[in-house]
PDB file of C-alpha atoms and ligand atoms in Angstrom:
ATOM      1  CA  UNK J   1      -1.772  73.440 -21.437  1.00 97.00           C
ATOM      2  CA  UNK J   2      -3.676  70.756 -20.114  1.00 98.00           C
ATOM      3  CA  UNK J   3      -2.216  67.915 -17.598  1.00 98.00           C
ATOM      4  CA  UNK J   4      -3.842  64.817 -16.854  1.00 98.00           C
ATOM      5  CA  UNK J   5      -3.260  61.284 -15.373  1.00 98.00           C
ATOM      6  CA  UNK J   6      -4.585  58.461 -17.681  1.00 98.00           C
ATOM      7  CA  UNK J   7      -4.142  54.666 -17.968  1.00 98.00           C
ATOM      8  CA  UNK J   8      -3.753  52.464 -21.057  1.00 96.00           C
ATOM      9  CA  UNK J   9      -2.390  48.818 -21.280  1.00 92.00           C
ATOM     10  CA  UNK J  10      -2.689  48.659 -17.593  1.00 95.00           C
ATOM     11  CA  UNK J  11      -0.573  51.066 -16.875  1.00 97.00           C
ATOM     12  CA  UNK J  12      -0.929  54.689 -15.577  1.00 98.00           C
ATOM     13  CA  UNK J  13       1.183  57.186 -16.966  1.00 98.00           C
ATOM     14  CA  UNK J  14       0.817  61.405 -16.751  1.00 98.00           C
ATOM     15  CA  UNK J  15      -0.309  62.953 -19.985  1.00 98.00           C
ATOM     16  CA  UNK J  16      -0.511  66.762 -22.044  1.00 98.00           C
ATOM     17  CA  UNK J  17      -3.939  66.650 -23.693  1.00 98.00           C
ATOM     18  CA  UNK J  18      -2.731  67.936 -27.510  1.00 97.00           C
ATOM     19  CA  UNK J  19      -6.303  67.744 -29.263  1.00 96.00           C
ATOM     20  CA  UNK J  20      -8.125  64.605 -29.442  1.00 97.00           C
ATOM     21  CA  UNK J  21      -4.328  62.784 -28.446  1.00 98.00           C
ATOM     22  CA  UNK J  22      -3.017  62.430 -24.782  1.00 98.00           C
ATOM     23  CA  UNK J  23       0.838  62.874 -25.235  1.00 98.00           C
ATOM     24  CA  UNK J  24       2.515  60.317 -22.974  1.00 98.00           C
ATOM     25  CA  UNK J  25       4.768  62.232 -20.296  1.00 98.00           C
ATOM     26  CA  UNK J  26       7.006  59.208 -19.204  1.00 97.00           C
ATOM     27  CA  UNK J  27       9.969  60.165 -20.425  1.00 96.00           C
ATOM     28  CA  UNK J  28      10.261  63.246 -17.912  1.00 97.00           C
ATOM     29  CA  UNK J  29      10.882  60.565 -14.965  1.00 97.00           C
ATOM     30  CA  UNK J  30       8.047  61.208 -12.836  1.00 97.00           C
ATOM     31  CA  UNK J  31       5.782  58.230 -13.133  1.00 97.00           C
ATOM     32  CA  UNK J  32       2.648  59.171 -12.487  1.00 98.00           C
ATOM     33  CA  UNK J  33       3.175  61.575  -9.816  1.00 98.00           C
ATOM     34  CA  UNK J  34       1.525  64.701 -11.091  1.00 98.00           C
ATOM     35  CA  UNK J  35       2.910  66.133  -7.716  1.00 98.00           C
ATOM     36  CA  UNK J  36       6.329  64.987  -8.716  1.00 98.00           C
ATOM     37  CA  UNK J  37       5.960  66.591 -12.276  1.00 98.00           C
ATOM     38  CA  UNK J  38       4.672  70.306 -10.546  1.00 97.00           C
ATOM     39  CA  UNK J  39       7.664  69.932  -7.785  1.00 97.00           C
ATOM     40  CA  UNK J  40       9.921  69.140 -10.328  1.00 96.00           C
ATOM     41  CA  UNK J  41       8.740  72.285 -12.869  1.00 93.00           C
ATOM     42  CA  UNK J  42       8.675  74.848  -9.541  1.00 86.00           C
ATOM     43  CA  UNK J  43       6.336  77.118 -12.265  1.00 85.00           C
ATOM     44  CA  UNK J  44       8.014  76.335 -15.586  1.00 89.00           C
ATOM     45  CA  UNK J  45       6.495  73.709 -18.023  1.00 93.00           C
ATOM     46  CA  UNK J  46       8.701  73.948 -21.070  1.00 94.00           C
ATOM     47  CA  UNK J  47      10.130  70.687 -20.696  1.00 95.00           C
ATOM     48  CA  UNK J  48       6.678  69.253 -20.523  1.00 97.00           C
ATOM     49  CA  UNK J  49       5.500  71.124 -23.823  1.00 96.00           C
ATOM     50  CA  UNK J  50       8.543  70.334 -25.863  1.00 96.00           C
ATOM     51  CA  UNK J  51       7.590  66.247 -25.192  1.00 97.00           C
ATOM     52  CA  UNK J  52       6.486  65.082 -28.539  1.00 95.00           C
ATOM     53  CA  UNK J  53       5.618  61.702 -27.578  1.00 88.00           C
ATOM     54  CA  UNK J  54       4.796  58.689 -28.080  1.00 96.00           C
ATOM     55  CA  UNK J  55       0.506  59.649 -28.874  1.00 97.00           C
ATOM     56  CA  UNK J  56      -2.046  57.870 -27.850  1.00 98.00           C
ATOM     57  CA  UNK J  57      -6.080  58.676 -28.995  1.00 98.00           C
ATOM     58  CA  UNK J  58      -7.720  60.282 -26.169  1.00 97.00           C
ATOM     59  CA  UNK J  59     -10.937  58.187 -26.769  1.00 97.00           C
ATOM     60  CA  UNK J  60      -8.681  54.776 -26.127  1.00 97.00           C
ATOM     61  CA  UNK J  61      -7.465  55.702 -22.315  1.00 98.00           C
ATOM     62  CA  UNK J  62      -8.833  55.809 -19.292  1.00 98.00           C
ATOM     63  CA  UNK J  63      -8.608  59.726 -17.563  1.00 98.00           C
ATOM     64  CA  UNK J  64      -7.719  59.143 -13.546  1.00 98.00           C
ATOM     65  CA  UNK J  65      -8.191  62.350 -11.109  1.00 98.00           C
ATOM     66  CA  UNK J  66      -5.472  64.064 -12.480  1.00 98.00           C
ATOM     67  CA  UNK J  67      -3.162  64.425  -9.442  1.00 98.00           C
ATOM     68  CA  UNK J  68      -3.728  61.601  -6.661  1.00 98.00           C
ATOM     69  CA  UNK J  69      -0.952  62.473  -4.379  1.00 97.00           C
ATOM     70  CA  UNK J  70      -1.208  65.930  -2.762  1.00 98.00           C
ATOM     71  CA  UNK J  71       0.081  67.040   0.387  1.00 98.00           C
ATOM     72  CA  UNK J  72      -2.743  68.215   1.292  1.00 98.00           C
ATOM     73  CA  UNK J  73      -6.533  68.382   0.352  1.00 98.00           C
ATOM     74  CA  UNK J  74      -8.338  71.618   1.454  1.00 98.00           C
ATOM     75  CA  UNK J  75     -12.375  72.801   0.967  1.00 98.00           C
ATOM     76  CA  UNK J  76     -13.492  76.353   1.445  1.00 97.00           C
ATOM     77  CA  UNK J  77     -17.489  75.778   3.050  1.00 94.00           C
ATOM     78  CA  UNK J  78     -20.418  78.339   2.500  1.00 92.00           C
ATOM     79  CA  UNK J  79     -18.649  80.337  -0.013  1.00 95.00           C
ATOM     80  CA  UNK J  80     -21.769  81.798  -2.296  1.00 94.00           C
ATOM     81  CA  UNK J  81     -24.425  83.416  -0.575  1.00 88.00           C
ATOM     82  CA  UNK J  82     -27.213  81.692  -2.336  1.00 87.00           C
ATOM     83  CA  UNK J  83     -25.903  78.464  -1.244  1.00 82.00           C
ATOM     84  CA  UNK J  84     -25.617  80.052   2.105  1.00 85.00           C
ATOM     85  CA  UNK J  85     -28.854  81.186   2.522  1.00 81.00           C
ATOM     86  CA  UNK J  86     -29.914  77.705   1.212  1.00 81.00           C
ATOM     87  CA  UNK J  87     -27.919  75.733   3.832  1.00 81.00           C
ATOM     88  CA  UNK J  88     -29.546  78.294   6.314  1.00 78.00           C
ATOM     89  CA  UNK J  89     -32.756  76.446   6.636  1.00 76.00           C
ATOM     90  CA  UNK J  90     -30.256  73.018   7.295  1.00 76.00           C
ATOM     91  CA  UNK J  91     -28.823  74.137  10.346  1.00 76.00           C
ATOM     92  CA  UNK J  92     -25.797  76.047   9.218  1.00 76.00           C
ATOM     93  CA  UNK J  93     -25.240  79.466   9.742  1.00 75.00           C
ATOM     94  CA  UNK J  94     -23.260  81.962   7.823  1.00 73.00           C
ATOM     95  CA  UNK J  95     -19.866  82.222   8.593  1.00 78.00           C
ATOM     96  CA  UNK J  96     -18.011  85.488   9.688  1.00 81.00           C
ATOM     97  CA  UNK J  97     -14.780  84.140   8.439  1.00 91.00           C
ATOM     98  CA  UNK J  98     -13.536  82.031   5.744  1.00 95.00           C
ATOM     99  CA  UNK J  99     -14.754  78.406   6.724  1.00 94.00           C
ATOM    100  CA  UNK J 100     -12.083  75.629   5.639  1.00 96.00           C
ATOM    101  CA  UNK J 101     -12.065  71.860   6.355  1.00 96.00           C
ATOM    102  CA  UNK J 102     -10.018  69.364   5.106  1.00 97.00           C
ATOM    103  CA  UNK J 103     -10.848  66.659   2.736  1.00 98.00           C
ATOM    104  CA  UNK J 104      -8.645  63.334   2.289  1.00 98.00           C
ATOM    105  CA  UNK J 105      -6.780  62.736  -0.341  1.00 98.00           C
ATOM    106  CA  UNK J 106      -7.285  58.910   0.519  1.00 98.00           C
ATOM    107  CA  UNK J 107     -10.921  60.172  -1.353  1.00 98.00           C
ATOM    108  CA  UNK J 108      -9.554  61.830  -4.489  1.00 98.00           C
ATOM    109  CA  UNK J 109     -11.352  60.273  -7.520  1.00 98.00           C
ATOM    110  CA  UNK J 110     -11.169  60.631 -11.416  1.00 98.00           C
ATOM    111  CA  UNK J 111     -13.664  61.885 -13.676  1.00 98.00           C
ATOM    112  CA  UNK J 112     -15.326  59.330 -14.752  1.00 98.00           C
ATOM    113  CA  UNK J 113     -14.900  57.220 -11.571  1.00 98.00           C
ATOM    114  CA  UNK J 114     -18.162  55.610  -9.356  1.00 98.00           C
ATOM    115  CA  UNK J 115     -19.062  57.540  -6.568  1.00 98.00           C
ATOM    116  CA  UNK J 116     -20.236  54.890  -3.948  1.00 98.00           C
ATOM    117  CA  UNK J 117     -22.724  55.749  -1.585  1.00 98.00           C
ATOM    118  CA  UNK J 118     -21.469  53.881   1.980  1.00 98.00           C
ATOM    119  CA  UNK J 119     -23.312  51.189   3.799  1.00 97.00           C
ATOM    120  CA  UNK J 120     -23.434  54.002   7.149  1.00 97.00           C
ATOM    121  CA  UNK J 121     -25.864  56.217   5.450  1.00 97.00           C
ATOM    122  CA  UNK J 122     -27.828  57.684   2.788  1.00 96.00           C
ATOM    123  CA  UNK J 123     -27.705  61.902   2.595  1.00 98.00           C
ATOM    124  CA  UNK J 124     -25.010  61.567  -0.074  1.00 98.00           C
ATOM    125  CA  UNK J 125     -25.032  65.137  -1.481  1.00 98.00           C
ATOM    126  CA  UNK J 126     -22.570  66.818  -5.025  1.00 98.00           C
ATOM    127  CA  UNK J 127     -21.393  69.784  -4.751  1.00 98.00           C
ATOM    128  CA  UNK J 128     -20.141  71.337  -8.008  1.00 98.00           C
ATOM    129  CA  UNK J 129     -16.691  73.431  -7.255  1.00 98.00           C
ATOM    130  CA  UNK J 130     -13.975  74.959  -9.119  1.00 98.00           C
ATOM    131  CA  UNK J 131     -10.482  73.472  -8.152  1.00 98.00           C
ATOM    132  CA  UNK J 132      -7.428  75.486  -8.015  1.00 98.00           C
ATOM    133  CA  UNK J 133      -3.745  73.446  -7.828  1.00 98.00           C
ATOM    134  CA  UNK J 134      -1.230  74.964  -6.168  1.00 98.00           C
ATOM    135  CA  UNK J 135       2.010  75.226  -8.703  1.00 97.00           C
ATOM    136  CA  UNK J 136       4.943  76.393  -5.994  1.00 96.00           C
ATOM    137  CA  UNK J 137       5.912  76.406  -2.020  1.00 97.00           C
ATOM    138  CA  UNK J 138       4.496  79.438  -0.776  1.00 97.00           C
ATOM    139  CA  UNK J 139       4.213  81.083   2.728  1.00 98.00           C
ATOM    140  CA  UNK J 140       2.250  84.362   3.505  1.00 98.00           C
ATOM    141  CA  UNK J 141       0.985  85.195  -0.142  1.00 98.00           C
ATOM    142  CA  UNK J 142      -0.380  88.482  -0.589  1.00 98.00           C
ATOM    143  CA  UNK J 143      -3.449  89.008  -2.313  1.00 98.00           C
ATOM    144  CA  UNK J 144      -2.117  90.405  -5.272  1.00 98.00           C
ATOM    145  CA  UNK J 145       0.403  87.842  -5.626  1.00 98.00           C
ATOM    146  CA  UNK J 146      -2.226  84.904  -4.888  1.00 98.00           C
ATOM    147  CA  UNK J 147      -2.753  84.449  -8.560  1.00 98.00           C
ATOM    148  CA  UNK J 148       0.537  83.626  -9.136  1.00 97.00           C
ATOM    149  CA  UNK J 149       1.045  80.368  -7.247  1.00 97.00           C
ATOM    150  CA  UNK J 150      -1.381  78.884  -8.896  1.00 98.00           C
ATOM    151  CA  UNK J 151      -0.389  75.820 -11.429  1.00 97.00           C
ATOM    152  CA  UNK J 152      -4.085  75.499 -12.641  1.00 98.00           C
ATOM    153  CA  UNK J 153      -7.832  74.848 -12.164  1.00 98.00           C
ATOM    154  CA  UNK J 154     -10.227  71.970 -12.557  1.00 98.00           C
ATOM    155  CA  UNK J 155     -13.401  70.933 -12.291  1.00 98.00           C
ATOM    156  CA  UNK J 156     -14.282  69.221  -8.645  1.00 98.00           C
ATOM    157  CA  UNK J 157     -17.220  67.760  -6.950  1.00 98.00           C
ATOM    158  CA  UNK J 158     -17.211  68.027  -3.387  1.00 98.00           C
ATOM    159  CA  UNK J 159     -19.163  65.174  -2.187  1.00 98.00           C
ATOM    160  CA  UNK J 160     -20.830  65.020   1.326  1.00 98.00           C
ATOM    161  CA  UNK J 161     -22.425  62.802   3.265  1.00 98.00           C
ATOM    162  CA  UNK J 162     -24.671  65.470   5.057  1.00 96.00           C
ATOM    163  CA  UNK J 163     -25.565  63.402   8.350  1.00 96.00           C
ATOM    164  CA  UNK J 164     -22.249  62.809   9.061  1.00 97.00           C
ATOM    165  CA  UNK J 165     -21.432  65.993   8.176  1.00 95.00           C
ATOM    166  CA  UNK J 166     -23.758  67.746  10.745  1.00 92.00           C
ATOM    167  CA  UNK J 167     -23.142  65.175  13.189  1.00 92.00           C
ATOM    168  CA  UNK J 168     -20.048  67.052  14.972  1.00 89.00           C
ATOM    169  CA  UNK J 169     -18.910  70.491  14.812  1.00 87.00           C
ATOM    170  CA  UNK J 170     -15.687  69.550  12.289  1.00 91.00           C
ATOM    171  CA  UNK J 171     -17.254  68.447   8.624  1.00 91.00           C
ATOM    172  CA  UNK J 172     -14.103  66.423   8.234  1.00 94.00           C
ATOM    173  CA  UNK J 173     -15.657  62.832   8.670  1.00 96.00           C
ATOM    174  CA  UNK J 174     -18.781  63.747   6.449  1.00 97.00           C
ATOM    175  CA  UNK J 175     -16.513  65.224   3.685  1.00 98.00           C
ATOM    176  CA  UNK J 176     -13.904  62.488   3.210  1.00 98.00           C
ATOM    177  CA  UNK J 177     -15.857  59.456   2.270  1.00 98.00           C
ATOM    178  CA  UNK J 178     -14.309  56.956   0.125  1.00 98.00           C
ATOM    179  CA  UNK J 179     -14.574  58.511  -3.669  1.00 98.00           C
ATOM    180  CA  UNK J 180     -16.191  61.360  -2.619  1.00 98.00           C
ATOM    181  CA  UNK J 181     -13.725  63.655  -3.902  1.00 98.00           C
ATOM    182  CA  UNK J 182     -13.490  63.755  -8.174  1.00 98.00           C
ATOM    183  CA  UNK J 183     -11.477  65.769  -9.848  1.00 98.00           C
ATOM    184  CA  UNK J 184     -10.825  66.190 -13.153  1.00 97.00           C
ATOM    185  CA  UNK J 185     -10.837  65.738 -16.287  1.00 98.00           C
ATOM    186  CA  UNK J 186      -7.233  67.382 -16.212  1.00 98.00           C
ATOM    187  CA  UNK J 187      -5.491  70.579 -14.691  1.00 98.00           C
ATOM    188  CA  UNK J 188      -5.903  73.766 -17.130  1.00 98.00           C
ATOM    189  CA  UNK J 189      -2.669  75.819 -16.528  1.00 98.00           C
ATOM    190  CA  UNK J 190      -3.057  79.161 -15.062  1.00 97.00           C
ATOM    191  CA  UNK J 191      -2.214  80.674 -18.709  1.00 96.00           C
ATOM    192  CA  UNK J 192      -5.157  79.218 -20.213  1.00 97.00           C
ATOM    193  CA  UNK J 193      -7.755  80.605 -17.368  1.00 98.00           C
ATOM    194  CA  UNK J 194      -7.884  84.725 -17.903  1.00 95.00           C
ATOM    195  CA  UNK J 195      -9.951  85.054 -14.793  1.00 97.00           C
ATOM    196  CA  UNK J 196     -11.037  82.546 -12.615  1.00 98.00           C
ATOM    197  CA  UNK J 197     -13.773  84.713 -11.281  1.00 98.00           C
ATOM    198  CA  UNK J 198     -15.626  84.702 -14.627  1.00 97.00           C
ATOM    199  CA  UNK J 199     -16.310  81.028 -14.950  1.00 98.00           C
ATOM    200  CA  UNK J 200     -19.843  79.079 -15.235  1.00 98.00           C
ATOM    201  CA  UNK J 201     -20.038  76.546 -13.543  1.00 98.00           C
ATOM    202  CA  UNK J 202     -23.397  73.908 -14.083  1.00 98.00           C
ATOM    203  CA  UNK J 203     -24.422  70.444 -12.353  1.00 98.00           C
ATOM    204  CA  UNK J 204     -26.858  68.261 -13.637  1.00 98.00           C
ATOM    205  CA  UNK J 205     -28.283  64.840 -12.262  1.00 98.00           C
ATOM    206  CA  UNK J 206     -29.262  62.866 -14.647  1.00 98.00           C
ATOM    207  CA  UNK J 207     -29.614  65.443 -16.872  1.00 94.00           C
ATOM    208  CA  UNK J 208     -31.595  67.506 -14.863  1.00 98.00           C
ATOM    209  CA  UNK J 209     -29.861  70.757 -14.515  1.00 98.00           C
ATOM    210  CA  UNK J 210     -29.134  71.193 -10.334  1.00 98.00           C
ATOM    211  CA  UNK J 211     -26.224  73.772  -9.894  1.00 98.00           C
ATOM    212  CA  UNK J 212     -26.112  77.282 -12.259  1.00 98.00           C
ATOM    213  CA  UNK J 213     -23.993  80.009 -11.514  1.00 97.00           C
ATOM    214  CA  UNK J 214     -20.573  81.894 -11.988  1.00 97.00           C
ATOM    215  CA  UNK J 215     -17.851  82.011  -9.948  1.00 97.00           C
ATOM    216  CA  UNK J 216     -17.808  85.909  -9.571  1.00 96.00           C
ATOM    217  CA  UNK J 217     -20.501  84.850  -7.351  1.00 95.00           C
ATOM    218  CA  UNK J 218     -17.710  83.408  -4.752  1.00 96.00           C
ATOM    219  CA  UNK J 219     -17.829  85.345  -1.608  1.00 95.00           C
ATOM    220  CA  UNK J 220     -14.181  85.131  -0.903  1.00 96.00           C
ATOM    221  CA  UNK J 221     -12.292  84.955  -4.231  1.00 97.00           C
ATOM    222  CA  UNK J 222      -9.651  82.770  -4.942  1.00 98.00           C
ATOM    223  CA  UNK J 223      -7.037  84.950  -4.737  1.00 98.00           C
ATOM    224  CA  UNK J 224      -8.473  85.677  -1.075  1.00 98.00           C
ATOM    225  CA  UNK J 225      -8.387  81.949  -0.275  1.00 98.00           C
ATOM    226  CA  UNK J 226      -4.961  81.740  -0.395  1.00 98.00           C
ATOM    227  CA  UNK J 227      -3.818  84.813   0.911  1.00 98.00           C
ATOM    228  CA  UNK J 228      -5.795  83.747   4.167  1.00 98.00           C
ATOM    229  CA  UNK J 229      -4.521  80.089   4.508  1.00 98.00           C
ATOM    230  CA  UNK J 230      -1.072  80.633   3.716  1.00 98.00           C
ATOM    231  CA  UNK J 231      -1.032  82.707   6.446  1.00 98.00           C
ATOM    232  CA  UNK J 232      -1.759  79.463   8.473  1.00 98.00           C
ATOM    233  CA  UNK J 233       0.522  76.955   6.638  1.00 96.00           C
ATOM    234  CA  UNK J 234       3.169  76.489   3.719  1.00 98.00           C
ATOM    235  CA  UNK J 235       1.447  75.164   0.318  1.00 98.00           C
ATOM    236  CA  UNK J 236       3.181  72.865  -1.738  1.00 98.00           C
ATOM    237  CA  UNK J 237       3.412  72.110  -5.543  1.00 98.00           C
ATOM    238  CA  UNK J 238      -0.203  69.933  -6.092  1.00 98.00           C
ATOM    239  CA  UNK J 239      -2.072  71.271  -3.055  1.00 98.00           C
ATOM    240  CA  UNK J 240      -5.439  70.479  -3.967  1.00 98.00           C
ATOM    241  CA  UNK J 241      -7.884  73.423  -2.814  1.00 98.00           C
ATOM    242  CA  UNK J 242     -11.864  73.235  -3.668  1.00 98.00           C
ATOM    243  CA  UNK J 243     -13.501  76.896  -3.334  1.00 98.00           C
ATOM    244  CA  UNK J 244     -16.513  76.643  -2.773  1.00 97.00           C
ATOM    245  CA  UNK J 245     -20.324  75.493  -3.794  1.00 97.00           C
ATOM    246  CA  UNK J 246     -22.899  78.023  -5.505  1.00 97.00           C
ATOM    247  CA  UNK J 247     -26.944  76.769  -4.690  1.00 95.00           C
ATOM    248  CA  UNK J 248     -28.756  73.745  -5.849  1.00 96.00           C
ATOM    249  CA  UNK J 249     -27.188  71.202  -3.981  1.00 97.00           C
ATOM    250  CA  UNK J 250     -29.546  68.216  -2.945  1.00 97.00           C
ATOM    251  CA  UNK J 251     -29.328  69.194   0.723  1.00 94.00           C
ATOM    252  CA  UNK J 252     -31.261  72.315  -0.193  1.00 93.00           C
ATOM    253  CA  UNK J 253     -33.548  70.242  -2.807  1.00 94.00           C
ATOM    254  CA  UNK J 254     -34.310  67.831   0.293  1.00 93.00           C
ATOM    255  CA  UNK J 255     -32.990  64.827  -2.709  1.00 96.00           C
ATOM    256  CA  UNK J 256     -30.037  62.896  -2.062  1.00 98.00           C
ATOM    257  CA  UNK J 257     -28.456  60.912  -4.425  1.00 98.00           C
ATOM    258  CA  UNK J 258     -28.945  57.028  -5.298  1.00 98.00           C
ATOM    259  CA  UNK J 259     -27.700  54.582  -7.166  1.00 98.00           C
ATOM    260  CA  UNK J 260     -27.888  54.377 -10.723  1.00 98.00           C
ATOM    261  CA  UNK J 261     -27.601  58.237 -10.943  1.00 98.00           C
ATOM    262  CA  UNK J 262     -25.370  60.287 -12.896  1.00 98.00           C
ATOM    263  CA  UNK J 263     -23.773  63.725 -11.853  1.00 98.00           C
ATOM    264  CA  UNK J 264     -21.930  65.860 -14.582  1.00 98.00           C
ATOM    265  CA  UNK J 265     -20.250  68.845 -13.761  1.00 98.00           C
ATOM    266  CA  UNK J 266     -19.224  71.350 -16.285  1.00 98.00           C
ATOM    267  CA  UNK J 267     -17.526  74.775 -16.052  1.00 98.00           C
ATOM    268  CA  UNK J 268     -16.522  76.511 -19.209  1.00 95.00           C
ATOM    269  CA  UNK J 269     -13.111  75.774 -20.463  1.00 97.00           C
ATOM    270  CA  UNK J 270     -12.027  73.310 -17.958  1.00 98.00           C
ATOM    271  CA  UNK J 271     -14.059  70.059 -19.225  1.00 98.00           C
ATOM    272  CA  UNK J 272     -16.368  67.871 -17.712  1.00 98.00           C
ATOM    273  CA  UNK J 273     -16.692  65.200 -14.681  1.00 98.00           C
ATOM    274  CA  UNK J 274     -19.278  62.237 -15.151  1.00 98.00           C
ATOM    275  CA  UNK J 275     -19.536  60.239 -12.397  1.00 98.00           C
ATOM    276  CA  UNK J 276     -22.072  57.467 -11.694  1.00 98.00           C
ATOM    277  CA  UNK J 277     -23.516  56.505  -8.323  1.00 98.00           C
ATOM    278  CA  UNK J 278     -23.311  53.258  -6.732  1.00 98.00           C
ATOM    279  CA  UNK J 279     -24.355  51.562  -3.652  1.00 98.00           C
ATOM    280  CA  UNK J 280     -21.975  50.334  -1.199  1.00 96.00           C
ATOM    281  CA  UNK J 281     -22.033  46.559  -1.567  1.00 88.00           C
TER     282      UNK J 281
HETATM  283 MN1  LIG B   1     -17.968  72.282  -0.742  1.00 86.82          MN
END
């Protein structure tokens, strides 16, 4: 199943993609609160397949990040070792441990939305990432349940402003810009994903191909993610959790990105972000 946030007639309602039709999900009684709707299912989405309407053409709506209200907003850093070695030569060095920061959700935007490069600076930087989408409450998950918790994936771009980013030893400031966190074009549900270690992932700028690689290629896997933070705190239905960037990101280039470009972000079976760069009036 796929679960998405879209608006038509001025209004923004939550959605299950059924072919080339968004099925409107109003009737549940979560507005559109896609952290409402995964609260609310604690793990079971019958009630959202049986909905059989009203329809609307996909092509006629407007996708939004599909959940804009998480409790929290987490990024995994320097999770594939190409992209580590890469960042190397920038002043980072490899972890020993798992390296989270937090994003904010205040920076959450769809798939199609502008990124905006800010007045304060210009090393704006995409990283392509999977997402993952926490689907119940859970507290010291073992490995082998890890999996399990999990409502869905999507496709994310982790967006950094890098001098920001290196200016202090947290990356929170640098990593939370306004817009700098799509996600999209909907959540896949956990059912539909066999292995979310076996995914390609591929970012292009302006067509030009930038990020190619697979997501066995993570250092710590997802399931080792959140085995290791729930050890630290309780995750909540729509915890949003990026996992980490494989190499080619512009730091590593020595580009940044301007205005007028475009960054798409595929990885196979979850869809596609588009998102167009503008400059901070
Ligand atoms: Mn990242």
């Amino acid at each position: 199943m796929k679960l998405a946030r879209f608006t038509t007639q001025g209004t923004t309602r939550l959605g299950r993609i059924d072919g080339d039709q968004v099925i409107d999900l109003s009737k549940l009684g979560h507005g559109a609160s896609m952290r409402a709707l995964l609260d609310a299912c604690a793990g079971d989405l019958s009630a959202v397949a049986a909905v059989k309407g009203p329809a609307f053409p996909l092509d006629q709506v407007t996708l939004e990040v599909p959940i804009d209200d998480p409790q929290k907003f987490l990024a995994l850093g320097m999770n594939y070792a190409d992209h580590v070695a890469g960042a190397a030569g920038q002043g980072f060095t490899a972890p020993d441990s798992q390296t989270w920061f937090s994003k904010q959700v205040s920076c959450l935007n769809g798939p199609t939305g502008d990124i905006v490069i800010p007045r304060v600076s210009d090393e704006v930087d995409y990283e392509g990432e999977l997402v993952v989408i926490i689907g119940e409450r859970c507290r010291y998950v073992p490995r082998e349940d890890a999996l399990g918790v999990i409502a869905g994936f999507a496709v994310g771009n982790d967006v950094s402003v890098r001098d920001w980013q290196k200016r202090s030893p947290t990356f929170m400031l640098g990593k939370g810009f306004d817009t700098h966190g799509p996600v999209g074009p909907w959540i896949t549900t956990l059912d539909e994903v066999p292995d979310p270690q076996m995914l390609s992932i591929r970012t292009w700028v302006n067509d030009e191909l930038k990020q190619d690689d697979t997501t066995d290629q993570m250092i710590h896997k997802v399931a080792d993610q959140i085995a290791y933070i729930s050890q630290a705190f309780t995750l909540m239905p729509g915890d949003v959790i990026m996992t980490g960037t494989p190499a080619g990101t512009g730091m590593e280039r020595g580009t940044y990105l301007k205005a007028g470009d475009v960054v798409r972000i595929e990885i196979d079976g979850l869809g596609t972000l588009e998102n167009h760069v503008v400059k901070e009036a």
